[in-house]
């Protein structure tokens, strides 16, 4: 124990006893580090430099510029320059520092004086995969006042793989939105075409008047086909849950004589082959207001339009106002789940929500298309058996979006139907017969 660490841990023990206990137990003997001295001093740990060796203060200001908030959530510690800078700002109200790589944090606290830990606005927060409130902590990664220190993230890539890609999503969501976003001219044309038609239809506010207590939310992932017989058995039972499906899941459902109660569709370029017009008579369609007009005009049944929470819907929402605009994180499954929660659901089971490609299959009931942007399967994610399965960065990001919804809904019990897809933090695995067997 170095004198520097002794000073730090005494302060930490007096303020956050549990944090001190966790740090004392951490071992940084596997970390290789060296001192780098140029215009400024920094550490290089496992080949990654913790901060600039030329102008660390300017680097800290760059991190500060990523948010306009006065309440900060900093993931990682770096050399301590970012929290140090923020404590010098009299307008800072709170500074939460999330320590997820404890050996790295202990190393820095052993070598580099950190005066900021005494500041009353600072909180040190331990992050561990097995914590009961881990979902709530992870949700902060999507907040505007979140700062992710790149050095800590890079060093943790292999030791904290469960967290690494969730940190990565902070960058990916912006990239994904930019990649899939349609031009403003295209959206203006669609809005001009759809506005007079939608004025004659009810908005999602009317759909939300339906109450839901127990729901099965259905995606198009491979586990849908894998568990289709179980789902069919539940579907044919009395007093069954509401079945709410992404439109892309309907081919597999209908082939197995399952008709969902509600179908969601939001993709601007969704083809007619993914819209189950044949079940429109007894099924509700909830669709994005930017979708082609032929989709909702050819749906001869109950239907409601929605505006996603994405800013590209702001203009249209100002012309056709709604009370609620659902969460948008890149997939139809997010507004589907969000609206189900707004309808009062206390229990939600997820099936076909795999966020990975077990068996190298992308969608249930369909062959992989070589032009599918996810067909390269360049990423990996942990499934319910602790195995790493193929996925894409986008699908992995979609899973984090669902975890955010779960973390924001402590009043609802979430279940994950299948272990073959990605593990979803906050959703328990369950026995189908125990959960749905006694419904008479």
Short mmCIF file of C-alpha atoms in Angstrom, two decimals:
data_model
loop_
_atom_site.label_atom_id
_atom_site.label_comp_id
_atom_site.label_asym_id
_atom_site.label_seq_id
_atom_site.Cartn_x
_atom_site.Cartn_y
_atom_site.Cartn_z
CA UNK A 1 0.00 0.00 0.00
CA UNK A 2 1.52 3.32 -1.06
CA UNK A 3 1.26 6.48 1.05
CA UNK A 4 -0.86 8.04 -1.71
CA UNK A 5 -3.32 5.12 -1.62
CA UNK A 6 -3.44 5.24 2.19
CA UNK A 7 -4.52 8.88 2.06
CA UNK A 8 -7.13 8.17 -0.59
CA UNK A 9 -8.59 5.08 1.01
CA UNK A 10 -9.01 6.83 4.38
CA UNK A 11 -11.17 9.47 2.68
CA UNK A 12 -13.04 6.90 0.66
CA UNK A 13 -13.64 4.70 3.70
CA UNK A 14 -15.17 7.62 5.58
CA UNK A 15 -17.46 8.55 2.69
CA UNK A 16 -18.19 5.28 0.88
CA UNK A 17 -17.28 2.25 3.04
CA UNK A 18 -18.46 -0.28 0.44
CA UNK A 19 -16.31 1.34 -2.24
CA UNK A 20 -13.28 1.24 0.05
CA UNK A 21 -13.87 -2.45 0.77
CA UNK A 22 -14.09 -3.25 -2.95
CA UNK A 23 -10.92 -1.28 -3.75
CA UNK A 24 -9.00 -2.92 -0.92
CA UNK A 25 -9.90 -6.31 -2.38
CA UNK A 26 -8.83 -5.38 -5.91
CA UNK A 27 -5.52 -6.64 -7.29
CA UNK A 28 -3.67 -4.76 -10.02
CA UNK A 29 -0.70 -7.16 -10.26
CA UNK A 30 -1.84 -8.22 -13.77
CA UNK A 31 -1.67 -4.66 -15.05
CA UNK A 32 1.57 -3.67 -16.74
CA UNK A 33 2.21 0.05 -16.36
CA UNK A 34 4.90 2.59 -17.05
CA UNK A 35 5.30 6.31 -16.44
CA UNK A 36 5.24 8.56 -19.51
CA UNK A 37 6.77 12.01 -19.08
CA UNK A 38 6.65 14.64 -21.77
CA UNK A 39 5.09 18.07 -21.25
CA UNK A 40 3.00 16.36 -18.59
CA UNK A 41 3.16 13.07 -16.72
CA UNK A 42 0.76 10.22 -17.34
CA UNK A 43 0.61 6.43 -17.07
CA UNK A 44 0.54 3.85 -19.82
CA UNK A 45 -1.35 0.74 -18.68
CA UNK A 46 -1.31 -2.43 -20.79
CA UNK A 47 -0.20 -0.30 -23.71
CA UNK A 48 -2.96 2.31 -23.31
CA UNK A 49 -2.11 5.85 -22.24
CA UNK A 50 -4.50 7.10 -19.56
CA UNK A 51 -4.34 10.76 -20.61
CA UNK A 52 -2.54 13.18 -22.85
CA UNK A 53 1.15 13.60 -22.05
CA UNK A 54 1.10 17.05 -23.62
CA UNK A 55 -2.04 18.88 -22.46
CA UNK A 56 -4.22 16.77 -20.14
CA UNK A 57 -6.22 19.80 -19.05
CA UNK A 58 -7.26 20.58 -22.62
CA UNK A 59 -8.17 16.92 -23.03
CA UNK A 60 -10.35 17.15 -19.92
CA UNK A 61 -12.04 20.23 -21.37
CA UNK A 62 -12.76 18.22 -24.52
CA UNK A 63 -14.54 15.60 -22.44
CA UNK A 64 -16.41 18.36 -20.62
CA UNK A 65 -17.59 19.76 -23.95
CA UNK A 66 -19.45 16.51 -24.67
CA UNK A 67 -22.22 17.56 -22.31
CA UNK A 68 -23.93 20.79 -21.32
CA UNK A 69 -25.23 19.44 -18.02
CA UNK A 70 -24.18 20.40 -14.51
CA UNK A 71 -24.82 16.85 -13.28
CA UNK A 72 -22.15 14.48 -14.52
CA UNK A 73 -21.87 10.71 -14.91
CA UNK A 74 -18.23 9.78 -15.60
CA UNK A 75 -17.49 6.17 -16.56
CA UNK A 76 -13.89 5.50 -15.60
CA UNK A 77 -11.23 7.42 -13.75
CA UNK A 78 -8.40 7.94 -16.24
CA UNK A 79 -5.71 9.97 -14.50
CA UNK A 80 -8.41 11.85 -12.58
CA UNK A 81 -8.17 14.94 -14.77
CA UNK A 82 -11.86 15.05 -15.76
CA UNK A 83 -13.38 14.90 -12.24
CA UNK A 84 -10.63 17.29 -11.08
CA UNK A 85 -11.65 19.81 -13.74
CA UNK A 86 -15.34 19.46 -12.94
CA UNK A 87 -14.84 20.09 -9.21
CA UNK A 88 -13.26 23.43 -10.14
CA UNK A 89 -16.52 24.46 -11.81
CA UNK A 90 -18.73 26.20 -9.24
CA UNK A 91 -21.79 25.37 -11.37
CA UNK A 92 -21.23 21.62 -11.09
CA UNK A 93 -24.02 20.16 -8.95
CA UNK A 94 -23.09 16.48 -8.85
CA UNK A 95 -20.22 14.38 -10.20
CA UNK A 96 -20.78 10.63 -10.19
CA UNK A 97 -17.69 8.58 -11.02
CA UNK A 98 -18.46 4.98 -12.00
CA UNK A 99 -15.64 2.59 -11.11
CA UNK A 100 -16.02 -0.59 -13.14
CA UNK A 101 -12.37 -1.63 -13.54
CA UNK A 102 -11.34 -1.75 -9.88
CA UNK A 103 -7.74 -2.92 -10.44
CA UNK A 104 -7.18 0.05 -12.76
CA UNK A 105 -8.83 2.47 -10.32
CA UNK A 106 -6.73 1.11 -7.44
CA UNK A 107 -3.53 1.50 -9.50
CA UNK A 108 -4.28 5.16 -10.25
CA UNK A 109 -5.28 5.87 -6.64
CA UNK A 110 -2.00 4.27 -5.52
CA UNK A 111 0.22 6.45 -7.69
CA UNK A 112 -1.52 9.76 -8.48
CA UNK A 113 -2.87 12.24 -5.86
CA UNK A 114 -6.59 12.91 -6.37
CA UNK A 115 -7.80 15.91 -4.38
CA UNK A 116 -11.24 15.80 -6.01
CA UNK A 117 -12.37 12.76 -4.00
CA UNK A 118 -12.90 15.07 -1.00
CA UNK A 119 -15.33 17.30 -2.87
CA UNK A 120 -18.86 16.91 -1.42
CA UNK A 121 -20.38 16.91 -4.91
CA UNK A 122 -18.45 13.78 -5.89
CA UNK A 123 -19.83 10.25 -5.54
CA UNK A 124 -17.87 7.08 -6.23
CA UNK A 125 -20.04 4.26 -7.56
CA UNK A 126 -18.98 0.64 -7.96
CA UNK A 127 -20.24 -1.13 -11.09
CA UNK A 128 -20.42 -4.92 -11.11
CA UNK A 129 -22.29 -7.31 -13.38
CA UNK A 130 -24.00 -9.11 -10.49
CA UNK A 131 -25.48 -6.03 -8.80
CA UNK A 132 -29.24 -5.97 -8.44
CA UNK A 133 -29.40 -2.37 -9.67
CA UNK A 134 -26.95 -2.79 -12.54
CA UNK A 135 -29.66 -2.02 -15.11
CA UNK A 136 -30.30 1.39 -13.56
CA UNK A 137 -26.58 2.19 -13.61
CA UNK A 138 -26.20 1.08 -17.21
CA UNK A 139 -29.14 3.30 -18.21
CA UNK A 140 -26.99 6.34 -17.40
CA UNK A 141 -24.81 5.48 -20.39
CA UNK A 142 -27.52 6.84 -22.69
CA UNK A 143 -28.02 10.11 -20.81
CA UNK A 144 -26.80 13.38 -22.26
CA UNK A 145 -24.73 14.10 -19.15
CA UNK A 146 -22.66 10.90 -19.49
CA UNK A 147 -18.90 11.01 -20.18
CA UNK A 148 -17.06 7.79 -21.05
CA UNK A 149 -13.28 7.92 -20.64
CA UNK A 150 -11.73 6.16 -23.60
CA UNK A 151 -8.61 4.86 -21.86
CA UNK A 152 -10.54 2.95 -19.19
CA UNK A 153 -12.85 1.53 -21.85
CA UNK A 154 -9.97 0.34 -24.03
CA UNK A 155 -8.10 -1.28 -21.13
CA UNK A 156 -11.29 -3.08 -20.08
CA UNK A 157 -12.10 -4.50 -23.49
CA UNK A 158 -11.19 -8.07 -22.62
CA UNK A 159 -11.55 -8.10 -18.83
CA UNK A 160 -15.02 -6.50 -18.84
CA UNK A 161 -16.44 -7.65 -22.15
CA UNK A 162 -20.02 -7.66 -20.79
CA UNK A 163 -19.69 -3.91 -20.23
CA UNK A 164 -17.37 -2.95 -23.05
CA UNK A 165 -19.93 -3.10 -25.85
CA UNK A 166 -22.46 -1.23 -23.74
CA UNK A 167 -19.94 1.58 -23.39
CA UNK A 168 -19.33 1.33 -27.13
CA UNK A 169 -23.04 1.83 -27.80
CA UNK A 170 -22.75 5.44 -26.69
CA UNK A 171 -20.81 6.07 -29.90
CA UNK A 172 -22.67 3.55 -32.05
CA UNK A 173 -26.16 4.98 -31.53
CA UNK A 174 -25.12 8.25 -33.13
CA UNK A 175 -23.42 6.43 -35.99
CA UNK A 176 -26.37 4.12 -36.53
CA UNK A 177 -28.86 6.97 -36.56
CA UNK A 178 -26.73 8.85 -39.08
CA UNK A 179 -26.36 5.78 -41.29
CA UNK A 180 -30.05 4.88 -41.36
CA UNK A 181 -31.47 8.39 -41.27
CA UNK A 182 -33.33 9.51 -44.34
CA UNK A 183 -32.79 12.88 -45.97
CA UNK A 184 -34.89 15.78 -44.79
CA UNK A 185 -36.21 16.24 -48.31
CA UNK A 186 -37.40 12.63 -48.34
CA UNK A 187 -39.10 13.04 -44.95
CA UNK A 188 -40.77 16.28 -46.05
CA UNK A 189 -42.21 14.52 -49.09
CA UNK A 190 -43.49 11.66 -46.94
CA UNK A 191 -45.03 14.05 -44.39
CA UNK A 192 -46.75 16.06 -47.11
CA UNK A 193 -48.23 12.86 -48.53
CA UNK A 194 -49.22 11.34 -45.18
CA UNK A 195 -50.51 14.36 -43.26
CA UNK A 196 -54.00 14.63 -44.84
CA UNK A 197 -54.42 10.85 -44.60
CA UNK A 198 -53.34 10.61 -40.97
CA UNK A 199 -55.67 13.45 -39.97
CA UNK A 200 -58.51 11.04 -40.67
CA UNK A 201 -56.99 8.35 -38.41
CA UNK A 202 -56.53 8.03 -34.67
CA UNK A 203 -53.13 8.58 -33.13
CA UNK A 204 -51.31 6.29 -30.72
CA UNK A 205 -52.84 8.23 -27.82
CA UNK A 206 -56.09 6.40 -28.56
CA UNK A 207 -54.30 3.05 -28.74
CA UNK A 208 -52.78 3.67 -25.32
CA UNK A 209 -56.26 3.81 -23.82
CA UNK A 210 -56.26 0.00 -24.03
CA UNK A 211 -54.97 -1.45 -20.77
CA UNK A 212 -52.51 -4.33 -20.75
CA UNK A 213 -51.48 -6.28 -17.67
CA UNK A 214 -49.62 -9.31 -19.04
CA UNK A 215 -47.92 -9.23 -22.44
CA UNK A 216 -45.68 -11.31 -24.66
CA UNK A 217 -43.55 -9.01 -26.81
CA UNK A 218 -42.42 -10.80 -29.95
CA UNK A 219 -39.39 -10.04 -32.10
CA UNK A 220 -38.25 -11.84 -35.24
CA UNK A 221 -35.10 -13.42 -33.83
CA UNK A 222 -34.24 -17.14 -34.23
CA UNK A 223 -35.50 -18.04 -30.76
CA UNK A 224 -39.05 -17.39 -31.95
CA UNK A 225 -38.90 -20.44 -34.22
CA UNK A 226 -36.93 -22.35 -31.60
CA UNK A 227 -39.70 -21.93 -29.00
CA UNK A 228 -42.69 -21.72 -31.32
CA UNK A 229 -44.39 -24.84 -29.92
CA UNK A 230 -44.22 -23.42 -26.40
CA UNK A 231 -45.65 -20.13 -27.61
CA UNK A 232 -48.40 -21.95 -29.50
CA UNK A 233 -49.38 -23.80 -26.31
CA UNK A 234 -49.63 -20.53 -24.39
CA UNK A 235 -51.56 -18.91 -27.26
CA UNK A 236 -54.23 -21.62 -27.13
CA UNK A 237 -54.78 -21.35 -23.37
CA UNK A 238 -57.63 -19.37 -21.80
CA UNK A 239 -56.84 -15.97 -20.28
CA UNK A 240 -53.59 -15.81 -22.22
CA UNK A 241 -51.37 -12.72 -22.27
CA UNK A 242 -51.65 -10.15 -25.05
CA UNK A 243 -49.40 -11.01 -27.99
CA UNK A 244 -47.71 -7.88 -29.36
CA UNK A 245 -45.43 -8.51 -32.32
CA UNK A 246 -43.01 -6.74 -34.60
CA UNK A 247 -44.38 -7.02 -38.14
CA UNK A 248 -41.26 -8.91 -39.24
CA UNK A 249 -42.13 -11.70 -36.78
CA UNK A 250 -45.59 -12.28 -38.27
CA UNK A 251 -44.56 -14.65 -41.07
CA UNK A 252 -43.31 -17.19 -38.53
CA UNK A 253 -46.33 -16.63 -36.26
CA UNK A 254 -48.98 -17.01 -38.98
CA UNK A 255 -47.29 -20.09 -40.43
CA UNK A 256 -47.82 -21.62 -36.99
CA UNK A 257 -51.46 -20.48 -36.71
CA UNK A 258 -50.68 -17.75 -34.18
CA UNK A 259 -52.34 -14.39 -34.78
CA UNK A 260 -50.93 -11.54 -32.67
CA UNK A 261 -53.30 -9.06 -31.06
CA UNK A 262 -51.18 -6.09 -32.10
CA UNK A 263 -48.58 -5.58 -34.84
CA UNK A 264 -45.96 -2.80 -34.76
CA UNK A 265 -44.19 -1.43 -37.84
CA UNK A 266 -41.97 1.68 -38.02
CA UNK A 267 -39.32 1.06 -40.71
CA UNK A 268 -39.69 3.63 -43.51
CA UNK A 269 -38.59 1.12 -46.14
CA UNK A 270 -40.47 -1.93 -44.88
CA UNK A 271 -41.73 -4.08 -47.72
CA UNK A 272 -45.32 -5.29 -48.01
CA UNK A 273 -44.14 -8.86 -47.48
CA UNK A 274 -43.57 -7.95 -43.82
CA UNK A 275 -47.09 -6.60 -43.26
CA UNK A 276 -49.66 -9.35 -42.46
CA UNK A 277 -52.63 -7.75 -44.22
CA UNK A 278 -54.51 -11.05 -44.07
CA UNK A 279 -55.05 -10.76 -40.30
CA UNK A 280 -56.09 -7.08 -40.30
CA UNK A 281 -59.73 -7.81 -39.47
CA UNK A 282 -58.96 -8.86 -35.88
CA UNK A 283 -55.51 -7.36 -35.31
CA UNK A 284 -54.44 -3.81 -34.45
CA UNK A 285 -51.69 -2.12 -36.47
CA UNK A 286 -49.55 0.54 -34.78
CA UNK A 287 -47.32 2.18 -37.39
CA UNK A 288 -44.79 4.97 -37.73
CA UNK A 289 -46.11 8.19 -39.23
CA UNK A 290 -43.25 8.26 -41.76
CA UNK A 291 -44.16 4.90 -43.27
CA UNK A 292 -45.38 4.70 -46.87
CA UNK A 293 -49.10 5.51 -47.10
CA UNK A 294 -49.84 2.25 -48.92
CA UNK A 295 -49.02 0.34 -45.72
CA UNK A 296 -51.73 1.86 -43.57
CA UNK A 297 -54.19 2.44 -46.41
CA UNK A 298 -54.13 -1.27 -47.27
CA UNK A 299 -54.63 -2.28 -43.64
CA UNK A 300 -58.38 -2.82 -43.49
CA UNK A 301 -58.65 -3.02 -39.74
CA UNK A 302 -58.01 -1.06 -36.56
CA UNK A 303 -54.88 1.11 -36.84
CA UNK A 304 -53.09 3.96 -35.08
CA UNK A 305 -50.11 6.10 -36.07
CA UNK A 306 -47.22 7.05 -33.79
CA UNK A 307 -44.36 9.55 -33.86
CA UNK A 308 -41.09 8.12 -32.56
CA UNK A 309 -39.12 10.04 -29.95
CA UNK A 310 -36.33 10.56 -32.52
CA UNK A 311 -35.87 14.23 -33.46
CA UNK A 312 -36.62 13.49 -37.13
CA UNK A 313 -40.27 13.19 -36.07
CA UNK A 314 -40.36 16.55 -34.26
CA UNK A 315 -41.68 18.55 -37.20
CA UNK A 316 -44.42 16.04 -38.01
CA UNK A 317 -45.36 15.79 -34.33
CA UNK A 318 -45.81 19.56 -34.18
CA UNK A 319 -48.36 19.30 -37.01
CA UNK A 320 -50.11 16.22 -35.61
CA UNK A 321 -49.51 16.48 -31.84
CA UNK A 322 -49.58 13.42 -29.59
CA UNK A 323 -49.15 13.11 -25.85
CA UNK A 324 -46.70 10.20 -25.94
CA UNK A 325 -43.82 9.53 -28.31
CA UNK A 326 -42.08 6.21 -27.68
CA UNK A 327 -38.43 5.57 -26.97
CA UNK A 328 -36.29 5.18 -30.08
CA UNK A 329 -33.04 3.23 -30.01
CA UNK A 330 -32.87 1.85 -33.54
CA UNK A 331 -35.37 -1.04 -33.53
CA UNK A 332 -39.14 -1.48 -33.69
CA UNK A 333 -38.91 -3.53 -30.49
CA UNK A 334 -38.25 -0.39 -28.43
CA UNK A 335 -41.49 1.52 -29.19
CA UNK A 336 -43.34 -1.81 -28.98
CA UNK A 337 -42.13 -2.44 -25.43
CA UNK A 338 -42.38 1.20 -24.38
CA UNK A 339 -46.04 1.45 -25.38
CA UNK A 340 -46.79 -1.85 -23.66
CA UNK A 341 -45.35 -0.37 -20.47
CA UNK A 342 -47.39 2.82 -20.90
CA UNK A 343 -50.48 0.62 -21.11
CA UNK A 344 -49.76 -0.57 -17.59
CA UNK A 345 -48.11 -3.95 -18.16
CA UNK A 346 -46.91 -5.53 -14.92
CA UNK A 347 -45.45 -8.61 -16.63
CA UNK A 348 -43.66 -8.75 -19.98
CA UNK A 349 -42.12 -11.81 -21.61
CA UNK A 350 -39.69 -11.38 -24.50
CA UNK A 351 -39.45 -13.97 -27.28
CA UNK A 352 -37.55 -13.58 -30.53
CA UNK A 353 -35.71 -10.65 -28.93
CA UNK A 354 -32.29 -12.24 -29.41
CA UNK A 355 -30.03 -9.32 -30.36
CA UNK A 356 -27.71 -11.98 -31.72
CA UNK A 357 -27.69 -14.69 -34.35
CA UNK A 358 -27.78 -18.14 -32.75
CA UNK A 359 -27.08 -20.74 -35.40
CA UNK A 360 -25.97 -17.88 -37.70
CA UNK A 361 -29.65 -17.13 -38.37
CA UNK A 362 -30.78 -13.48 -38.44
CA UNK A 363 -34.59 -13.82 -38.57
CA UNK A 364 -37.01 -16.63 -37.82
CA UNK A 365 -38.66 -18.20 -40.84
CA UNK A 366 -36.51 -16.42 -43.42
CA UNK A 367 -33.26 -17.10 -45.22
CA UNK A 368 -30.40 -14.70 -44.53
CA UNK A 369 -30.05 -12.19 -47.35
CA UNK A 370 -26.47 -11.49 -48.47
CA UNK A 371 -27.33 -7.78 -48.76
CA UNK A 372 -28.50 -7.60 -45.14
CA UNK A 373 -26.12 -5.18 -43.38
CA UNK A 374 -26.00 -7.58 -40.42
CA UNK A 375 -25.03 -10.63 -42.51
CA UNK A 376 -21.31 -10.13 -41.82
CA UNK A 377 -21.94 -10.81 -38.08
CA UNK A 378 -18.81 -8.95 -37.05
CA UNK A 379 -19.50 -8.75 -33.30
CA UNK A 380 -20.05 -11.15 -30.41
CA UNK A 381 -22.42 -11.15 -27.44
CA UNK A 382 -22.94 -13.44 -24.45
CA UNK A 383 -26.00 -15.69 -24.52
CA UNK A 384 -27.95 -17.18 -21.62
CA UNK A 385 -25.56 -20.13 -21.39
CA UNK A 386 -22.51 -17.90 -20.98
CA UNK A 387 -21.40 -18.61 -24.56
CA UNK A 388 -20.32 -15.97 -27.06
CA UNK A 389 -22.55 -15.97 -30.14
CA UNK A 390 -22.38 -13.99 -33.36
CA UNK A 391 -24.18 -10.67 -33.65
CA UNK A 392 -23.74 -7.25 -35.24
CA UNK A 393 -22.85 -3.99 -33.48
CA UNK A 394 -26.32 -2.64 -34.32
CA UNK A 395 -28.19 -5.62 -32.86
CA UNK A 396 -26.03 -5.55 -29.77
CA UNK A 397 -26.95 -1.90 -29.39
CA UNK A 398 -30.67 -2.73 -29.74
CA UNK A 399 -30.29 -5.08 -26.78
CA UNK A 400 -28.90 -2.26 -24.66
CA UNK A 401 -31.94 -0.18 -25.59
CA UNK A 402 -34.23 -2.87 -24.19
CA UNK A 403 -32.13 -3.01 -21.02
CA UNK A 404 -32.64 0.74 -20.63
CA UNK A 405 -36.42 0.31 -20.82
CA UNK A 406 -36.28 -2.49 -18.24
CA UNK A 407 -34.15 -0.39 -15.88
CA UNK A 408 -36.65 2.47 -16.14
CA UNK A 409 -39.61 0.18 -15.29
CA UNK A 410 -39.08 -1.35 -11.82
CA UNK A 411 -42.86 -1.84 -11.49
CA UNK A 412 -42.81 -4.43 -14.30
CA UNK A 413 -41.44 -7.98 -14.17
CA UNK A 414 -39.51 -8.91 -17.32
CA UNK A 415 -38.80 -12.42 -18.55
CA UNK A 416 -36.56 -13.68 -21.35
CA UNK A 417 -38.01 -16.73 -23.09
CA UNK A 418 -34.78 -18.12 -24.50
CA UNK A 419 -31.18 -18.65 -23.46
CA UNK A 420 -29.97 -19.14 -27.04
CA UNK A 421 -30.10 -15.39 -27.75
CA UNK A 422 -28.28 -12.55 -26.00
CA UNK A 423 -28.57 -12.25 -22.24
CA UNK A 424 -30.73 -9.25 -21.37
CA UNK A 425 -29.89 -7.63 -18.05
CA UNK A 426 -33.07 -7.28 -15.98
CA UNK A 427 -35.02 -10.05 -17.75
CA UNK A 428 -35.17 -13.39 -15.92
CA UNK A 429 -35.23 -16.79 -17.59
CA UNK A 430 -38.31 -18.80 -16.72
CA UNK A 431 -40.13 -22.10 -16.97
CA UNK A 432 -43.05 -21.73 -19.39
CA UNK A 433 -45.33 -24.13 -17.56
CA UNK A 434 -44.70 -22.49 -14.18
CA UNK A 435 -45.39 -19.00 -15.52
CA UNK A 436 -48.33 -19.74 -17.80
CA UNK A 437 -49.62 -23.16 -16.73
CA UNK A 438 -52.45 -22.26 -14.32
CA UNK A 439 -54.68 -19.82 -16.18
CA UNK A 440 -58.10 -21.50 -16.10
#
